[in-house]
Amino acid sequence: MSLNTVAFYLHRITGVILAIYLCIHLVFIGTVKTGEYANLIKITLSKEFLPLDLLLFLVGIYHGVNGIRLILHEFGLLYRYRKALLYATPIITLIIWVFVCLEVIG
């Protein structure tokens, strides 16, 4: 399987994950009216949820960085460097994610 194919599928999978998260988030925000919001906030701010939050950051960062790569490719910008950008996308993603993790964890 080529790196292009992997990037294609990862972009689709991360997009679906973000869409599912958005739906859950909207339902979660909807609990403000029912008074359950405070209880849910206590659960989601617990240490057990931190790994899920960090994985969500990873998904969002990858989707964003790969999206920028796709925009550059579609507009013909940096076309000569398309393969290098394909290899740089996960590296840039991991660098940003490590900084985010360090900031969130402490």
mmCIF file of N, CA and C in Angstrom:
data_model
loop_
_atom_site.group_PDB
_atom_site.id
_atom_site.type_symbol
_atom_site.label_atom_id
_atom_site.label_comp_id
_atom_site.label_asym_id
_atom_site.label_seq_id
_atom_site.Cartn_x
_atom_site.Cartn_y
_atom_site.Cartn_z
ATOM 1 N N MET A 1 0.852 -1.173 0.000
ATOM 2 C CA MET A 1 0.000 0.000 0.000
ATOM 3 C C MET A 1 0.900 1.239 0.000
ATOM 4 N N SER A 2 0.639 2.154 -0.902
ATOM 5 C CA SER A 2 1.480 3.340 -1.028
ATOM 6 C C SER A 2 1.170 4.347 0.079
ATOM 7 N N LEU A 3 2.093 5.264 0.271
ATOM 8 C CA LEU A 3 1.911 6.304 1.279
ATOM 9 C C LEU A 3 0.745 7.216 0.916
ATOM 10 N N ASN A 4 0.524 7.432 -0.382
ATOM 11 C CA ASN A 4 -0.634 8.221 -0.818
ATOM 12 C C ASN A 4 -1.941 7.569 -0.380
ATOM 13 N N THR A 5 -2.014 6.261 -0.520
ATOM 14 C CA THR A 5 -3.222 5.532 -0.129
ATOM 15 C C THR A 5 -3.431 5.601 1.378
ATOM 16 N N VAL A 6 -2.354 5.441 2.128
ATOM 17 C CA VAL A 6 -2.443 5.527 3.589
ATOM 18 C C VAL A 6 -2.922 6.915 4.001
ATOM 19 N N ALA A 7 -2.353 7.960 3.394
ATOM 20 C CA ALA A 7 -2.760 9.334 3.710
ATOM 21 C C ALA A 7 -4.225 9.553 3.346
ATOM 22 N N PHE A 8 -4.651 8.991 2.222
ATOM 23 C CA PHE A 8 -6.046 9.111 1.790
ATOM 24 C C PHE A 8 -6.987 8.519 2.835
ATOM 25 N N TYR A 9 -6.703 7.277 3.243
ATOM 26 C CA TYR A 9 -7.578 6.608 4.209
ATOM 27 C C TYR A 9 -7.513 7.260 5.590
ATOM 28 N N LEU A 10 -6.320 7.664 6.009
ATOM 29 C CA LEU A 10 -6.208 8.329 7.307
ATOM 30 C C LEU A 10 -6.990 9.638 7.338
ATOM 31 N N HIS A 11 -6.971 10.365 6.230
ATOM 32 C CA HIS A 11 -7.725 11.622 6.177
ATOM 33 C C HIS A 11 -9.219 11.346 6.298
ATOM 34 N N ARG A 12 -9.694 10.305 5.638
ATOM 35 C CA ARG A 12 -11.123 9.952 5.726
ATOM 36 C C ARG A 12 -11.486 9.476 7.129
ATOM 37 N N ILE A 13 -10.644 8.621 7.694
ATOM 38 C CA ILE A 13 -10.919 8.081 9.032
ATOM 39 C C ILE A 13 -10.908 9.195 10.077
ATOM 40 N N THR A 14 -9.907 10.080 10.015
ATOM 41 C CA THR A 14 -9.861 11.173 10.989
ATOM 42 C C THR A 14 -11.035 12.120 10.807
ATOM 43 N N GLY A 15 -11.474 12.306 9.572
ATOM 44 C CA GLY A 15 -12.656 13.138 9.330
ATOM 45 C C GLY A 15 -13.904 12.547 9.954
ATOM 46 N N VAL A 16 -14.069 11.238 9.835
ATOM 47 C CA VAL A 16 -15.226 10.562 10.440
ATOM 48 C C VAL A 16 -15.146 10.650 11.968
ATOM 49 N N ILE A 17 -13.960 10.434 12.522
ATOM 50 C CA ILE A 17 -13.791 10.530 13.979
ATOM 51 C C ILE A 17 -14.147 11.930 14.465
ATOM 52 N N LEU A 18 -13.681 12.953 13.753
ATOM 53 C CA LEU A 18 -13.992 14.329 14.152
ATOM 54 C C LEU A 18 -15.477 14.633 14.013
ATOM 55 N N ALA A 19 -16.126 14.087 12.995
ATOM 56 C CA ALA A 19 -17.573 14.297 12.827
ATOM 57 C C ALA A 19 -18.352 13.626 13.959
ATOM 58 N N ILE A 20 -17.940 12.418 14.328
ATOM 59 C CA ILE A 20 -18.590 11.721 15.447
ATOM 60 C C ILE A 20 -18.378 12.505 16.740
ATOM 61 N N TYR A 21 -17.148 12.981 16.948
ATOM 62 C CA TYR A 21 -16.871 13.774 18.150
ATOM 63 C C TYR A 21 -17.731 15.032 18.176
ATOM 64 N N LEU A 22 -17.889 15.678 17.044
ATOM 65 C CA LEU A 22 -18.708 16.890 16.984
ATOM 66 C C LEU A 22 -20.145 16.588 17.390
ATOM 67 N N CYS A 23 -20.688 15.490 16.912
ATOM 68 C CA CYS A 23 -22.061 15.108 17.288
ATOM 69 C C CYS A 23 -22.164 14.842 18.786
ATOM 70 N N ILE A 24 -21.200 14.111 19.331
ATOM 71 C CA ILE A 24 -21.199 13.841 20.774
ATOM 72 C C ILE A 24 -21.067 15.145 21.551
ATOM 73 N N HIS A 25 -20.215 16.026 21.080
ATOM 74 C CA HIS A 25 -20.007 17.318 21.733
ATOM 75 C C HIS A 25 -21.291 18.144 21.740
ATOM 76 N N LEU A 26 -22.016 18.142 20.640
ATOM 77 C CA LEU A 26 -23.269 18.894 20.576
ATOM 78 C C LEU A 26 -24.306 18.328 21.541
ATOM 79 N N VAL A 27 -24.377 17.008 21.644
ATOM 80 C CA VAL A 27 -25.289 16.387 22.613
ATOM 81 C C VAL A 27 -24.856 16.755 24.037
ATOM 82 N N PHE A 28 -23.571 16.713 24.270
ATOM 83 C CA PHE A 28 -23.005 17.056 25.575
ATOM 84 C C PHE A 28 -23.355 18.496 25.955
ATOM 85 N N ILE A 29 -23.184 19.425 25.032
ATOM 86 C CA ILE A 29 -23.511 20.835 25.281
ATOM 87 C C ILE A 29 -25.011 20.989 25.517
ATOM 88 N N GLY A 30 -25.808 20.155 24.883
ATOM 89 C CA GLY A 30 -27.259 20.211 25.056
ATOM 90 C C GLY A 30 -27.714 19.856 26.460
ATOM 91 N N THR A 31 -26.836 19.229 27.250
ATOM 92 C CA THR A 31 -27.210 18.867 28.618
ATOM 93 C C THR A 31 -27.161 20.050 29.573
ATOM 94 N N VAL A 32 -26.731 21.204 29.096
ATOM 95 C CA VAL A 32 -26.695 22.396 29.943
ATOM 96 C C VAL A 32 -28.095 22.704 30.460
ATOM 97 N N LYS A 33 -29.089 22.554 29.609
ATOM 98 C CA LYS A 33 -30.472 22.858 29.993
ATOM 99 C C LYS A 33 -31.025 21.874 31.017
ATOM 100 N N THR A 34 -30.580 20.625 30.963
ATOM 101 C CA THR A 34 -31.143 19.607 31.856
ATOM 102 C C THR A 34 -30.427 19.537 33.200
ATOM 103 N N GLY A 35 -29.321 20.217 33.343
ATOM 104 C CA GLY A 35 -28.594 20.210 34.609
ATOM 105 C C GLY A 35 -27.587 19.087 34.748
ATOM 106 N N GLU A 36 -27.445 18.249 33.751
ATOM 107 C CA GLU A 36 -26.486 17.139 33.806
ATOM 108 C C GLU A 36 -25.083 17.574 33.396
ATOM 109 N N TYR A 37 -24.965 18.777 32.896
ATOM 110 C CA TYR A 37 -23.694 19.263 32.360
ATOM 111 C C TYR A 37 -22.586 19.233 33.417
ATOM 112 N N ALA A 38 -22.882 19.678 34.629
ATOM 113 C CA ALA A 38 -21.863 19.726 35.686
ATOM 114 C C ALA A 38 -21.330 18.327 36.001
ATOM 115 N N ASN A 39 -22.214 17.343 36.033
ATOM 116 C CA ASN A 39 -21.772 15.966 36.301
ATOM 117 C C ASN A 39 -20.905 15.430 35.163
ATOM 118 N N LEU A 40 -21.307 15.709 33.931
ATOM 119 C CA LEU A 40 -20.535 15.238 32.778
ATOM 120 C C LEU A 40 -19.177 15.923 32.710
ATOM 121 N N ILE A 41 -19.135 17.198 33.056
ATOM 122 C CA ILE A 41 -17.870 17.937 33.032
ATOM 123 C C ILE A 41 -16.895 17.328 34.043
ATOM 124 N N LYS A 42 -17.386 16.931 35.215
ATOM 125 C CA LYS A 42 -16.516 16.304 36.221
ATOM 126 C C LYS A 42 -15.911 15.011 35.685
ATOM 127 N N ILE A 43 -16.708 14.249 34.963
ATOM 128 C CA ILE A 43 -16.227 12.982 34.409
ATOM 129 C C ILE A 43 -15.179 13.231 33.329
ATOM 130 N N THR A 44 -15.464 14.156 32.427
ATOM 131 C CA THR A 44 -14.548 14.376 31.299
ATOM 132 C C THR A 44 -13.276 15.108 31.702
ATOM 133 N N LEU A 45 -13.271 15.768 32.842
ATOM 134 C CA LEU A 45 -12.050 16.429 33.307
ATOM 135 C C LEU A 45 -11.184 15.516 34.169
ATOM 136 N N SER A 46 -11.601 14.272 34.338
ATOM 137 C CA SER A 46 -10.835 13.325 35.146
ATOM 138 C C SER A 46 -9.592 12.861 34.385
ATOM 139 N N LYS A 47 -8.644 12.319 35.139
ATOM 140 C CA LYS A 47 -7.389 11.860 34.539
ATOM 141 C C LYS A 47 -7.597 10.691 33.582
ATOM 142 N N GLU A 48 -8.677 9.943 33.771
ATOM 143 C CA GLU A 48 -8.943 8.803 32.892
ATOM 144 C C GLU A 48 -9.262 9.249 31.466
ATOM 145 N N PHE A 49 -9.772 10.451 31.305
ATOM 146 C CA PHE A 49 -10.140 10.954 29.986
ATOM 147 C C PHE A 49 -8.987 11.657 29.274
ATOM 148 N N LEU A 50 -7.909 11.953 29.991
ATOM 149 C CA LEU A 50 -6.791 12.676 29.390
ATOM 150 C C LEU A 50 -6.206 11.963 28.167
ATOM 151 N N PRO A 51 -5.968 10.641 28.208
ATOM 152 C CA PRO A 51 -5.457 9.979 26.996
ATOM 153 C C PRO A 51 -6.402 10.122 25.799
ATOM 154 N N LEU A 52 -7.702 10.087 26.045
ATOM 155 C CA LEU A 52 -8.656 10.263 24.943
ATOM 156 C C LEU A 52 -8.582 11.674 24.374
ATOM 157 N N ASP A 53 -8.415 12.662 25.257
ATOM 158 C CA ASP A 53 -8.265 14.040 24.791
ATOM 159 C C ASP A 53 -7.000 14.196 23.952
ATOM 160 N N LEU A 54 -5.915 13.580 24.407
ATOM 161 C CA LEU A 54 -4.657 13.675 23.664
ATOM 162 C C LEU A 54 -4.766 12.985 22.306
ATOM 163 N N LEU A 55 -5.461 11.857 22.253
ATOM 164 C CA LEU A 55 -5.678 11.185 20.965
ATOM 165 C C LEU A 55 -6.566 12.024 20.054
ATOM 166 N N LEU A 56 -7.541 12.705 20.637
ATOM 167 C CA LEU A 56 -8.393 13.590 19.841
ATOM 168 C C LEU A 56 -7.570 14.737 19.257
ATOM 169 N N PHE A 57 -6.638 15.276 20.053
ATOM 170 C CA PHE A 57 -5.738 16.308 19.538
ATOM 171 C C PHE A 57 -4.920 15.762 18.368
ATOM 172 N N LEU A 58 -4.409 14.538 18.508
ATOM 173 C CA LEU A 58 -3.624 13.923 17.435
ATOM 174 C C LEU A 58 -4.448 13.798 16.163
ATOM 175 N N VAL A 59 -5.677 13.337 16.298
ATOM 176 C CA VAL A 59 -6.570 13.184 15.141
ATOM 177 C C VAL A 59 -6.814 14.536 14.482
ATOM 178 N N GLY A 60 -7.121 15.544 15.291
ATOM 179 C CA GLY A 60 -7.400 16.875 14.749
ATOM 180 C C GLY A 60 -6.186 17.509 14.086
ATOM 181 N N ILE A 61 -5.028 17.357 14.709
ATOM 182 C CA ILE A 61 -3.804 17.935 14.146
ATOM 183 C C ILE A 61 -3.462 17.253 12.827
ATOM 184 N N TYR A 62 -3.526 15.918 12.795
ATOM 185 C CA TYR A 62 -3.227 15.219 11.541
ATOM 186 C C TYR A 62 -4.195 15.647 10.439
ATOM 187 N N HIS A 63 -5.470 15.694 10.765
ATOM 188 C CA HIS A 63 -6.475 16.057 9.764
ATOM 189 C C HIS A 63 -6.207 17.471 9.234
ATOM 190 N N GLY A 64 -5.844 18.376 10.118
ATOM 191 C CA GLY A 64 -5.555 19.746 9.702
ATOM 192 C C GLY A 64 -4.296 19.861 8.856
ATOM 193 N N VAL A 65 -3.219 19.227 9.300
ATOM 194 C CA VAL A 65 -1.951 19.301 8.559
ATOM 195 C C VAL A 65 -2.097 18.626 7.197
ATOM 196 N N ASN A 66 -2.741 17.476 7.160
ATOM 197 C CA ASN A 66 -2.947 16.795 5.886
ATOM 198 C C ASN A 66 -3.882 17.607 4.985
ATOM 199 N N GLY A 67 -4.855 18.268 5.581
ATOM 200 C CA GLY A 67 -5.746 19.129 4.803
ATOM 201 C C GLY A 67 -4.992 20.277 4.149
ATOM 202 N N ILE A 68 -4.057 20.867 4.877
ATOM 203 C CA ILE A 68 -3.225 21.935 4.301
ATOM 204 C C ILE A 68 -2.388 21.379 3.157
ATOM 205 N N ARG A 69 -1.838 20.173 3.346
ATOM 206 C CA ARG A 69 -1.061 19.536 2.267
ATOM 207 C C ARG A 69 -1.927 19.321 1.030
ATOM 208 N N LEU A 70 -3.157 18.871 1.245
ATOM 209 C CA LEU A 70 -4.065 18.641 0.119
ATOM 210 C C LEU A 70 -4.424 19.941 -0.596
ATOM 211 N N ILE A 71 -4.639 20.999 0.160
ATOM 212 C CA ILE A 71 -4.940 22.302 -0.452
ATOM 213 C C ILE A 71 -3.766 22.765 -1.303
ATOM 214 N N LEU A 72 -2.551 22.655 -0.768
ATOM 215 C CA LEU A 72 -1.367 23.047 -1.538
ATOM 216 C C LEU A 72 -1.264 22.226 -2.820
ATOM 217 N N HIS A 73 -1.548 20.942 -2.718
ATOM 218 C CA HIS A 73 -1.485 20.060 -3.881
ATOM 219 C C HIS A 73 -2.549 20.430 -4.908
ATOM 220 N N GLU A 74 -3.770 20.650 -4.452
ATOM 221 C CA GLU A 74 -4.877 20.954 -5.369
ATOM 222 C C GLU A 74 -4.683 22.275 -6.101
ATOM 223 N N PHE A 75 -4.076 23.244 -5.434
ATOM 224 C CA PHE A 75 -3.837 24.536 -6.076
ATOM 225 C C PHE A 75 -2.532 24.558 -6.861
ATOM 226 N N GLY A 76 -1.812 23.455 -6.870
ATOM 227 C CA GLY A 76 -0.580 23.363 -7.642
ATOM 228 C C GLY A 76 0.594 24.072 -6.995
ATOM 229 N N LEU A 77 0.450 24.442 -5.739
ATOM 230 C CA LEU A 77 1.539 25.102 -5.023
ATOM 231 C C LEU A 77 2.490 24.039 -4.480
ATOM 232 N N LEU A 78 3.755 24.304 -4.560
ATOM 233 C CA LEU A 78 4.777 23.364 -4.086
ATOM 234 C C LEU A 78 4.629 21.984 -4.719
ATOM 235 N N TYR A 79 4.192 21.962 -5.979
ATOM 236 C CA TYR A 79 3.923 20.692 -6.653
ATOM 237 C C TYR A 79 5.175 19.817 -6.743
ATOM 238 N N ARG A 80 6.331 20.464 -6.931
ATOM 239 C CA ARG A 80 7.575 19.697 -7.029
ATOM 240 C C ARG A 80 7.908 18.981 -5.721
ATOM 241 N N TYR A 81 7.367 19.498 -4.631
ATOM 242 C CA TYR A 81 7.683 18.952 -3.313
ATOM 243 C C TYR A 81 6.556 18.093 -2.747
ATOM 244 N N ARG A 82 5.666 17.629 -3.614
ATOM 245 C CA ARG A 82 4.493 16.897 -3.126
ATOM 246 C C ARG A 82 4.869 15.622 -2.375
ATOM 247 N N LYS A 83 5.889 14.925 -2.829
ATOM 248 C CA LYS A 83 6.303 13.704 -2.140
ATOM 249 C C LYS A 83 6.955 14.039 -0.798
ATOM 250 N N ALA A 84 7.751 15.080 -0.777
ATOM 251 C CA ALA A 84 8.372 15.510 0.482
ATOM 252 C C ALA A 84 7.306 15.955 1.477
ATOM 253 N N LEU A 85 6.287 16.657 0.991
ATOM 254 C CA LEU A 85 5.191 17.080 1.868
ATOM 255 C C LEU A 85 4.429 15.876 2.403
ATOM 256 N N LEU A 86 4.306 14.854 1.579
ATOM 257 C CA LEU A 86 3.622 13.634 2.009
ATOM 258 C C LEU A 86 4.380 12.976 3.166
ATOM 259 N N TYR A 87 5.711 12.972 3.080
ATOM 260 C CA TYR A 87 6.521 12.416 4.161
ATOM 261 C C TYR A 87 6.577 13.356 5.364
ATOM 262 N N ALA A 88 6.513 14.656 5.113
ATOM 263 C CA ALA A 88 6.610 15.639 6.195
ATOM 264 C C ALA A 88 5.334 15.731 7.022
ATOM 265 N N THR A 89 4.198 15.373 6.424
ATOM 266 C CA THR A 89 2.911 15.512 7.125
ATOM 267 C C THR A 89 2.886 14.776 8.464
ATOM 268 N N PRO A 90 3.215 13.482 8.527
ATOM 269 C CA PRO A 90 3.192 12.826 9.847
ATOM 270 C C PRO A 90 4.258 13.366 10.800
ATOM 271 N N ILE A 91 5.389 13.804 10.253
ATOM 272 C CA ILE A 91 6.453 14.346 11.102
ATOM 273 C C ILE A 91 6.000 15.661 11.733
ATOM 274 N N ILE A 92 5.438 16.544 10.915
ATOM 275 C CA ILE A 92 4.922 17.818 11.426
ATOM 276 C C ILE A 92 3.814 17.562 12.438
ATOM 277 N N THR A 93 2.946 16.607 12.121
ATOM 278 C CA THR A 93 1.849 16.263 13.029
ATOM 279 C C THR A 93 2.385 15.829 14.387
ATOM 280 N N LEU A 94 3.359 14.941 14.389
ATOM 281 C CA LEU A 94 3.902 14.442 15.659
ATOM 282 C C LEU A 94 4.623 15.530 16.444
ATOM 283 N N ILE A 95 5.334 16.412 15.749
ATOM 284 C CA ILE A 95 6.023 17.512 16.437
ATOM 285 C C ILE A 95 5.008 18.421 17.127
ATOM 286 N N ILE A 96 3.972 18.807 16.400
ATOM 287 C CA ILE A 96 2.938 19.668 16.989
ATOM 288 C C ILE A 96 2.252 18.939 18.139
ATOM 289 N N TRP A 97 1.944 17.653 17.941
ATOM 290 C CA TRP A 97 1.244 16.882 18.968
ATOM 291 C C TRP A 97 2.073 16.754 20.248
ATOM 292 N N VAL A 98 3.376 16.552 20.109
ATOM 293 C CA VAL A 98 4.243 16.457 21.291
ATOM 294 C C VAL A 98 4.208 17.770 22.069
ATOM 295 N N PHE A 99 4.277 18.902 21.359
ATOM 296 C CA PHE A 99 4.202 20.195 22.044
ATOM 297 C C PHE A 99 2.853 20.378 22.736
ATOM 298 N N VAL A 100 1.782 19.957 22.085
ATOM 299 C CA VAL A 100 0.445 20.049 22.694
ATOM 300 C C VAL A 100 0.381 19.165 23.936
ATOM 301 N N CYS A 101 0.890 17.945 23.832
ATOM 302 C CA CYS A 101 0.878 17.035 24.987
ATOM 303 C C CYS A 101 1.666 17.614 26.157
ATOM 304 N N LEU A 102 2.830 18.170 25.869
ATOM 305 C CA LEU A 102 3.636 18.766 26.936
ATOM 306 C C LEU A 102 2.913 19.944 27.578
ATOM 307 N N GLU A 103 2.216 20.713 26.775
ATOM 308 C CA GLU A 103 1.465 21.862 27.297
ATOM 309 C C GLU A 103 0.278 21.403 28.145
ATOM 310 N N VAL A 104 -0.425 20.380 27.689
ATOM 311 C CA VAL A 104 -1.621 19.904 28.397
ATOM 312 C C VAL A 104 -1.238 19.166 29.682
ATOM 313 N N ILE A 105 -0.244 18.313 29.596
ATOM 314 C CA ILE A 105 0.138 17.502 30.754
ATOM 315 C C ILE A 105 0.828 18.349 31.825
ATOM 316 N N GLY A 106 1.583 19.314 31.387
ATOM 317 C CA GLY A 106 2.198 20.167 32.402
ATOM 318 C C GLY A 106 3.557 20.522 31.992
#
